[in-house]
Amino acid sequence: MSTSRTTPWTTFGGDLHLDLTERRAAGAGLRAALEDALREAVQEGRLAPGTRLPSSRALGEDLGIARNTVVEAYGQLTAEGWLSSRQGSGTTVARRAVPSPAVRPTRPQTRRPAARYDLTSGRPDLSLFPRTAWLAAARRALATAPHEALDYSSPLGRLELRQALTHYLARVRGVRTDPDHLLVCTGVTQGLGLLCAALRERGARALAVEEYGLPPQHAIVRAAGLTTVPVPLDADGARVDRLDARAGAVLLTPAHQYPTGAALSAERRAEAVRWAREQDRYVIEDDYDGEFRYDRQPLGAMQALDPERVVYAGTSAKSLAPGLRLAWLALPDALVEPVARLKALADTMSPVLDQLTLAELITSGTHDRHVRRCRLHYRRRRDQLVAALAEHAPHVRVTGIAAGLHAVLQLPPGSTPEPELLARARQAGLSLNGLSWHRAPALPPADTPPALVIGYATPPEHTFPAAVRALCELLREA
Amino acid sequence: MSTSRTTPWTTFGGDLHLDLTERRAAGAGLRAALEDALREAVQEGRLAPGTRLPSSRALGEDLGIARNTVVEAYGQLTAEGWLSSRQGSGTTVARRAVPSPAVRPTRPQTRRPAARYDLTSGRPDLSLFPRTAWLAAARRALATAPHEALDYSSPLGRLELRQALTHYLARVRGVRTDPDHLLVCTGVTQGLGLLCAALRERGARALAVEEYGLPPQHAIVRAAGLTTVPVPLDADGARVDRLDARAGAVLLTPAHQYPTGAALSAERRAEAVRWAREQDRYVIEDDYDGEFRYDRQPLGAMQALDPERVVYAGTSAKSLAPGLRLAWLALPDALVEPVARLKALADTMSPVLDQLTLAELITSGTHDRHVRRCRLHYRRRRDQLVAALAEHAPHVRVTGIAAGLHAVLQLPPGSTPEPELLARARQAGLSLNGLSWHRAPALPPADTPPALVIGYATPPEHTFPAAVRALCELLREA
């Protein structure tokens, strides 16, 4: 095709794909072919009701046919009721019942059953997301970003964010890293998957996980071809003196064990790092709620003990929103190449706009103010929960509340068994998980009284008091 | 820890992690421990120059120590030159040479060598990215999105975008799908990886790929555990009559073969679909530049021939920007479950904010206008390139220019061999690829004259004429 013959496909009011070739080949006249193609597009729902069609001039030019042929075809389809033509507003697709574009039966949506009160853990109060501040930061970031910021770039992520995170993580969590050892990933989900794949490349076949943890993480580990080997827990966190020799690394939640809430003691931290050094293994530190600590002794990241043996994993899922899918790994030097290579194969790099925006949010100080506001909010909720339980269900022991967005409620021996308790909760419109749901795979059920994991951040503010009341009601008779 | 003893860690002007416990345990006094911790934070770069410290009152409250102790510590460090104290602006970290937080030598950045003119193919003109319209759409989207839009949701992606894409792809590309069969992924890179993993689960061990293609895609296929088996090309596109029996699917670029530019003929399309049906295989249609067709006969997606046998893969990388990492798959019913499950394991779901924004951009009509503008821009560039070559290098045959953002320049037999030509190009400041770079793995070198693949979209507008001149110069003597 020579260039001189091209006609502006670009004169369209909106793009429209109409194929007349086949119909013409089958012997149809131009007008009939056009009518037929348009009718089919409306019938199939490819042209949605209300859609404005290109002008007859534009469509004629585009298809290389006489304008009048288009006018006639539009007229015919208007007469048939497919199109609607009104003075001044051009020709549009008629707003009548047309089949939806669904060519197959609609699938059932996979979403959570709508409980009245969501007390499952793991998510923040989404009404706190700083929409205005985020948009303002996005505007500032896009105003100054060079064009190449919108291009493919390093699999590690945008340098702007890695620089901002280097300082932020050092300041807030004591992490020792630099932009060359930070990798931005699409949630800790992806970060953990990449790490497991990298560990498997270097020969690992198992990952040690805490006795209680996050079942979706266990699934990720197994999908990466590693088995999970459990580490027992006690009041000082994971029993790292009992680390399995088969494990290529251990996944820990040192600041606030998930979900039991213990903080890993200084001795245990040192011991885990010693194990990693001596056995040429790694520690993966999942700092999932590191910003939310309510007491006077904030626990820094254990990564600082040995940045070459501890991978630090952080996320914006709690401080901003899970939907951002914006998380990061501070990597030992030896893992940068394999993890970055696997990231490039997985999705080239993480999306850039949110990265630029978060970098701006952090460096402008807005992020700090936002986290502070959230911390006050969650502490107040925690205090409300604790006070209500002390008053209405004093037999329940509340633990793990020095940090984070959830609490563990331990019931006394002889209480209603967990499955029955959960069934009653469902009936009362409460969505929550038992502690046993969090138990690592391949472990026998624990011989302990029932316990619930309560996420107190998620319910909207106006339903929180009612949610707490419903919970107390449930526990009073448990 | 009882709640009543918690002190506002939240009164900070900015978050700061200071661990006094260890220093106190080692026998240091409170003030000395604080001074030491602050000094170390500045030395290590955890507190960057210019950072404003919390007020003495706030820090004292936070650490549970007397305000005066903080005042004294600040005074000492100011005297030592680490901090700077000025009336009215509080205490800040001194702007003096302090070691960077880098604890390890800086890695060399892996970026493209800075050629003067980038004529490699595969990327749009990033200066066209509609920053203002994008931000306006983001604002509108965030103004109406419910809080749950920021939460975890379906691995398929946000319903808003899948609904918008259903109509958009039907209208513009003739794709027959619905929101339940669309999956939003982080670039076609991820989509292809997920598809390969799903195919492998159902027993496939090989994927058929076109004789020339995109080497990074070949790497993704192999990383997913599939071998690539090549399909020969001719002027009508892939020779699908020669599909290898081992292939579980074939990856095609029907609208505009990448990079040679041929359109897959109607007969070949029908034949590929027949093969997929009869052999229980799939066709993956990579519609990487489907919006950019400059002639009168736009080619619809071949997915419409059989939505249960053809996976349609589309992307915003050319129409908006690669950095968005926003792409989609229209899946056959049988592949929805496995691909969605693998997506959930990979990264739960794609980030939501860009999805909401793109949905708004499409439904508001802004996206159509933007694409139209880009199409005019690229057509003009293509015409400039073709005209310049016709004048200054008439011996070069220009092909594949009916669509897309690149052209193939075929040199006559006996021309300078490709490696030498590329070396000369580098010397002239031109970054470009030879056709042979695109050859599928495990194929012997083609016995054809040298050819170059020229991406004409990437150079900034003001350098484009010079880039074309440099290219003509190179080819004149080739």
Short mmCIF file of C-alpha atoms in Angstrom, two decimals, chain B residues 270-438:
data_model
loop_
_atom_site.label_atom_id
_atom_site.label_comp_id
_atom_site.label_asym_id
_atom_site.label_seq_id
_atom_site.Cartn_x
_atom_site.Cartn_y
_atom_site.Cartn_z
CA ALA B 270 -9.60 -19.25 9.44
CA GLU B 271 -7.01 -22.00 9.16
CA ALA B 272 -5.39 -21.16 12.49
CA VAL B 273 -8.75 -21.21 14.23
CA ARG B 274 -9.59 -24.55 12.57
CA TRP B 275 -6.30 -26.01 13.81
CA ALA B 276 -7.01 -24.78 17.35
CA ARG B 277 -10.50 -26.31 17.33
CA GLU B 278 -9.51 -29.62 15.84
CA GLN B 279 -6.39 -30.11 17.93
CA ASP B 280 -7.81 -28.59 21.14
CA ARG B 281 -5.19 -25.83 21.00
CA TYR B 282 -5.27 -22.05 21.34
CA VAL B 283 -4.29 -19.02 19.32
CA ILE B 284 -2.81 -16.08 21.24
CA GLU B 285 -3.47 -12.91 19.27
CA ASP B 286 -1.00 -10.20 20.28
CA ASP B 287 -2.73 -7.03 19.07
CA TYR B 288 0.17 -4.86 20.17
CA ASP B 289 -0.57 -1.84 17.94
CA GLY B 290 -4.16 -2.48 16.88
CA GLU B 291 -5.22 1.15 17.25
CA PHE B 292 -2.64 2.36 14.74
CA ARG B 293 -3.76 1.49 11.26
CA TYR B 294 -3.49 4.10 8.57
CA ASP B 295 -5.32 2.60 5.60
CA ARG B 296 -8.94 2.14 4.63
CA GLN B 297 -9.36 -1.49 5.47
CA PRO B 298 -8.90 -1.83 9.21
CA LEU B 299 -8.36 -5.43 10.17
CA GLY B 300 -10.53 -6.55 13.04
CA ALA B 301 -9.25 -8.86 15.71
CA MET B 302 -9.21 -12.51 14.67
CA GLN B 303 -10.49 -13.31 18.16
CA ALA B 304 -13.99 -12.60 16.81
CA LEU B 305 -13.74 -15.75 14.68
CA ASP B 306 -13.82 -17.89 17.81
CA PRO B 307 -13.63 -16.36 21.29
CA GLU B 308 -13.28 -19.87 22.74
CA ARG B 309 -10.11 -20.61 20.78
CA VAL B 310 -8.43 -17.25 20.41
CA VAL B 311 -7.00 -15.31 23.36
CA TYR B 312 -6.91 -11.61 22.55
CA ALA B 313 -4.07 -9.63 24.15
CA GLY B 314 -4.17 -5.83 24.03
CA THR B 315 -2.17 -3.09 25.70
CA SER B 316 -2.01 0.61 26.50
CA ALA B 317 1.77 0.62 25.95
CA LYS B 318 1.53 2.13 22.45
CA SER B 319 -1.63 4.19 22.81
CA LEU B 320 -0.63 5.70 26.18
CA ALA B 321 2.70 4.67 27.70
CA PRO B 322 4.65 1.48 28.46
CA GLY B 323 5.22 2.72 32.01
CA LEU B 324 1.53 2.24 32.81
CA ARG B 325 2.01 -1.55 32.53
CA LEU B 326 -1.67 -1.79 31.74
CA ALA B 327 -2.77 -4.56 29.41
CA TRP B 328 -5.61 -7.05 29.08
CA LEU B 329 -6.49 -10.52 27.92
CA ALA B 330 -9.88 -11.54 26.50
CA LEU B 331 -9.96 -15.19 27.53
CA PRO B 332 -11.81 -18.27 26.36
CA ASP B 333 -14.10 -19.54 29.08
CA ALA B 334 -11.89 -22.57 29.78
CA LEU B 335 -8.86 -20.38 30.51
CA VAL B 336 -10.50 -17.87 32.87
CA GLU B 337 -10.12 -20.00 36.00
CA PRO B 338 -6.50 -21.08 35.51
CA VAL B 339 -5.25 -17.67 34.36
CA ALA B 340 -7.11 -15.81 37.14
CA ARG B 341 -5.77 -18.28 39.72
CA LEU B 342 -2.20 -17.80 38.47
CA LYS B 343 -2.68 -14.03 38.44
CA ALA B 344 -3.85 -14.12 42.07
CA LEU B 345 -0.74 -16.09 43.02
CA ALA B 346 1.50 -13.74 41.04
CA ASP B 347 0.36 -10.41 42.50
CA THR B 348 -3.26 -10.73 43.75
CA MET B 349 -4.48 -8.31 41.08
CA SER B 350 -3.23 -5.32 39.10
CA PRO B 351 -3.06 -1.89 40.78
CA VAL B 352 -6.48 -0.25 40.82
CA LEU B 353 -5.96 3.50 40.42
CA ASP B 354 -4.70 3.39 36.84
CA GLN B 355 -7.48 0.95 36.00
CA LEU B 356 -10.15 3.32 37.30
CA THR B 357 -8.50 6.19 35.43
CA LEU B 358 -8.30 4.36 32.13
CA ALA B 359 -11.94 3.27 32.46
CA GLU B 360 -12.92 6.91 32.92
CA LEU B 361 -10.68 8.00 30.04
CA ILE B 362 -12.36 5.48 27.72
CA THR B 363 -15.98 6.07 28.73
CA SER B 364 -15.60 9.84 28.59
CA GLY B 365 -14.41 9.69 24.99
CA THR B 366 -11.08 11.29 25.85
CA HIS B 367 -9.18 8.14 24.95
CA ASP B 368 -10.64 8.07 21.43
CA ARG B 369 -9.64 11.68 20.85
CA HIS B 370 -6.16 10.98 22.16
CA VAL B 371 -5.66 7.96 19.93
CA ARG B 372 -6.87 9.92 16.92
CA ARG B 373 -4.36 12.64 17.65
CA CYS B 374 -1.56 10.09 18.01
CA ARG B 375 -2.57 8.40 14.78
CA LEU B 376 -2.26 11.65 12.83
CA HIS B 377 1.08 12.32 14.46
CA TYR B 378 2.53 8.91 13.66
CA ARG B 379 1.14 8.89 10.14
CA ARG B 380 2.86 12.19 9.51
CA ARG B 381 6.13 10.80 10.83
CA ARG B 382 5.78 7.69 8.73
CA ASP B 383 5.18 9.82 5.63
CA GLN B 384 8.24 11.93 6.43
CA LEU B 385 10.36 8.82 6.82
CA VAL B 386 9.08 7.24 3.62
CA ALA B 387 9.51 10.45 1.63
CA ALA B 388 13.05 10.98 2.91
CA LEU B 389 14.07 7.42 2.10
CA ALA B 390 12.51 7.64 -1.36
CA GLU B 391 14.61 10.72 -2.04
CA HIS B 392 17.90 9.88 -0.36
CA ALA B 393 18.00 6.09 -0.31
CA PRO B 394 15.78 4.91 -3.16
CA HIS B 395 17.48 1.53 -3.22
CA VAL B 396 15.93 0.71 0.18
CA ARG B 397 12.57 -1.07 0.19
CA VAL B 398 10.23 0.14 2.94
CA THR B 399 7.64 -2.39 4.10
CA GLY B 400 5.14 -2.96 6.89
CA ILE B 401 4.01 0.65 7.03
CA ALA B 402 0.24 0.28 6.69
CA ALA B 403 0.01 0.23 10.46
CA GLY B 404 1.98 0.52 13.66
CA LEU B 405 4.89 2.60 14.79
CA HIS B 406 7.72 0.99 12.88
CA ALA B 407 8.90 0.13 9.40
CA VAL B 408 11.18 -2.52 7.97
CA LEU B 409 13.90 -1.28 5.64
CA GLN B 410 15.11 -3.97 3.28
CA LEU B 411 18.45 -3.40 1.60
CA PRO B 412 19.29 -4.84 -1.81
CA PRO B 413 21.44 -7.97 -2.09
CA GLY B 414 25.13 -7.19 -1.85
CA SER B 415 24.64 -4.33 0.62
CA THR B 416 26.79 -3.85 3.68
CA PRO B 417 26.24 -6.84 5.99
CA GLU B 418 23.94 -6.18 8.95
CA PRO B 419 26.53 -6.33 11.76
CA GLU B 420 28.71 -3.77 10.00
CA LEU B 421 25.70 -1.59 9.25
CA LEU B 422 24.69 -1.63 12.93
CA ALA B 423 28.22 -0.75 13.99
CA ARG B 424 28.16 2.23 11.64
CA ALA B 425 24.76 3.23 12.99
CA ARG B 426 26.12 3.24 16.54
CA GLN B 427 29.00 5.42 15.44
CA ALA B 428 26.52 7.83 13.89
CA GLY B 429 24.62 8.03 17.18
CA LEU B 430 21.71 5.94 15.92
CA SER B 431 20.19 3.27 18.14
CA LEU B 432 18.34 0.68 16.07
CA ASN B 433 17.93 -3.07 15.62
CA GLY B 434 18.53 -5.31 12.66
CA LEU B 435 15.82 -7.69 11.55
CA SER B 436 17.99 -10.65 12.55
CA TRP B 437 17.76 -9.64 16.22
CA HIS B 438 14.07 -10.50 16.02
#
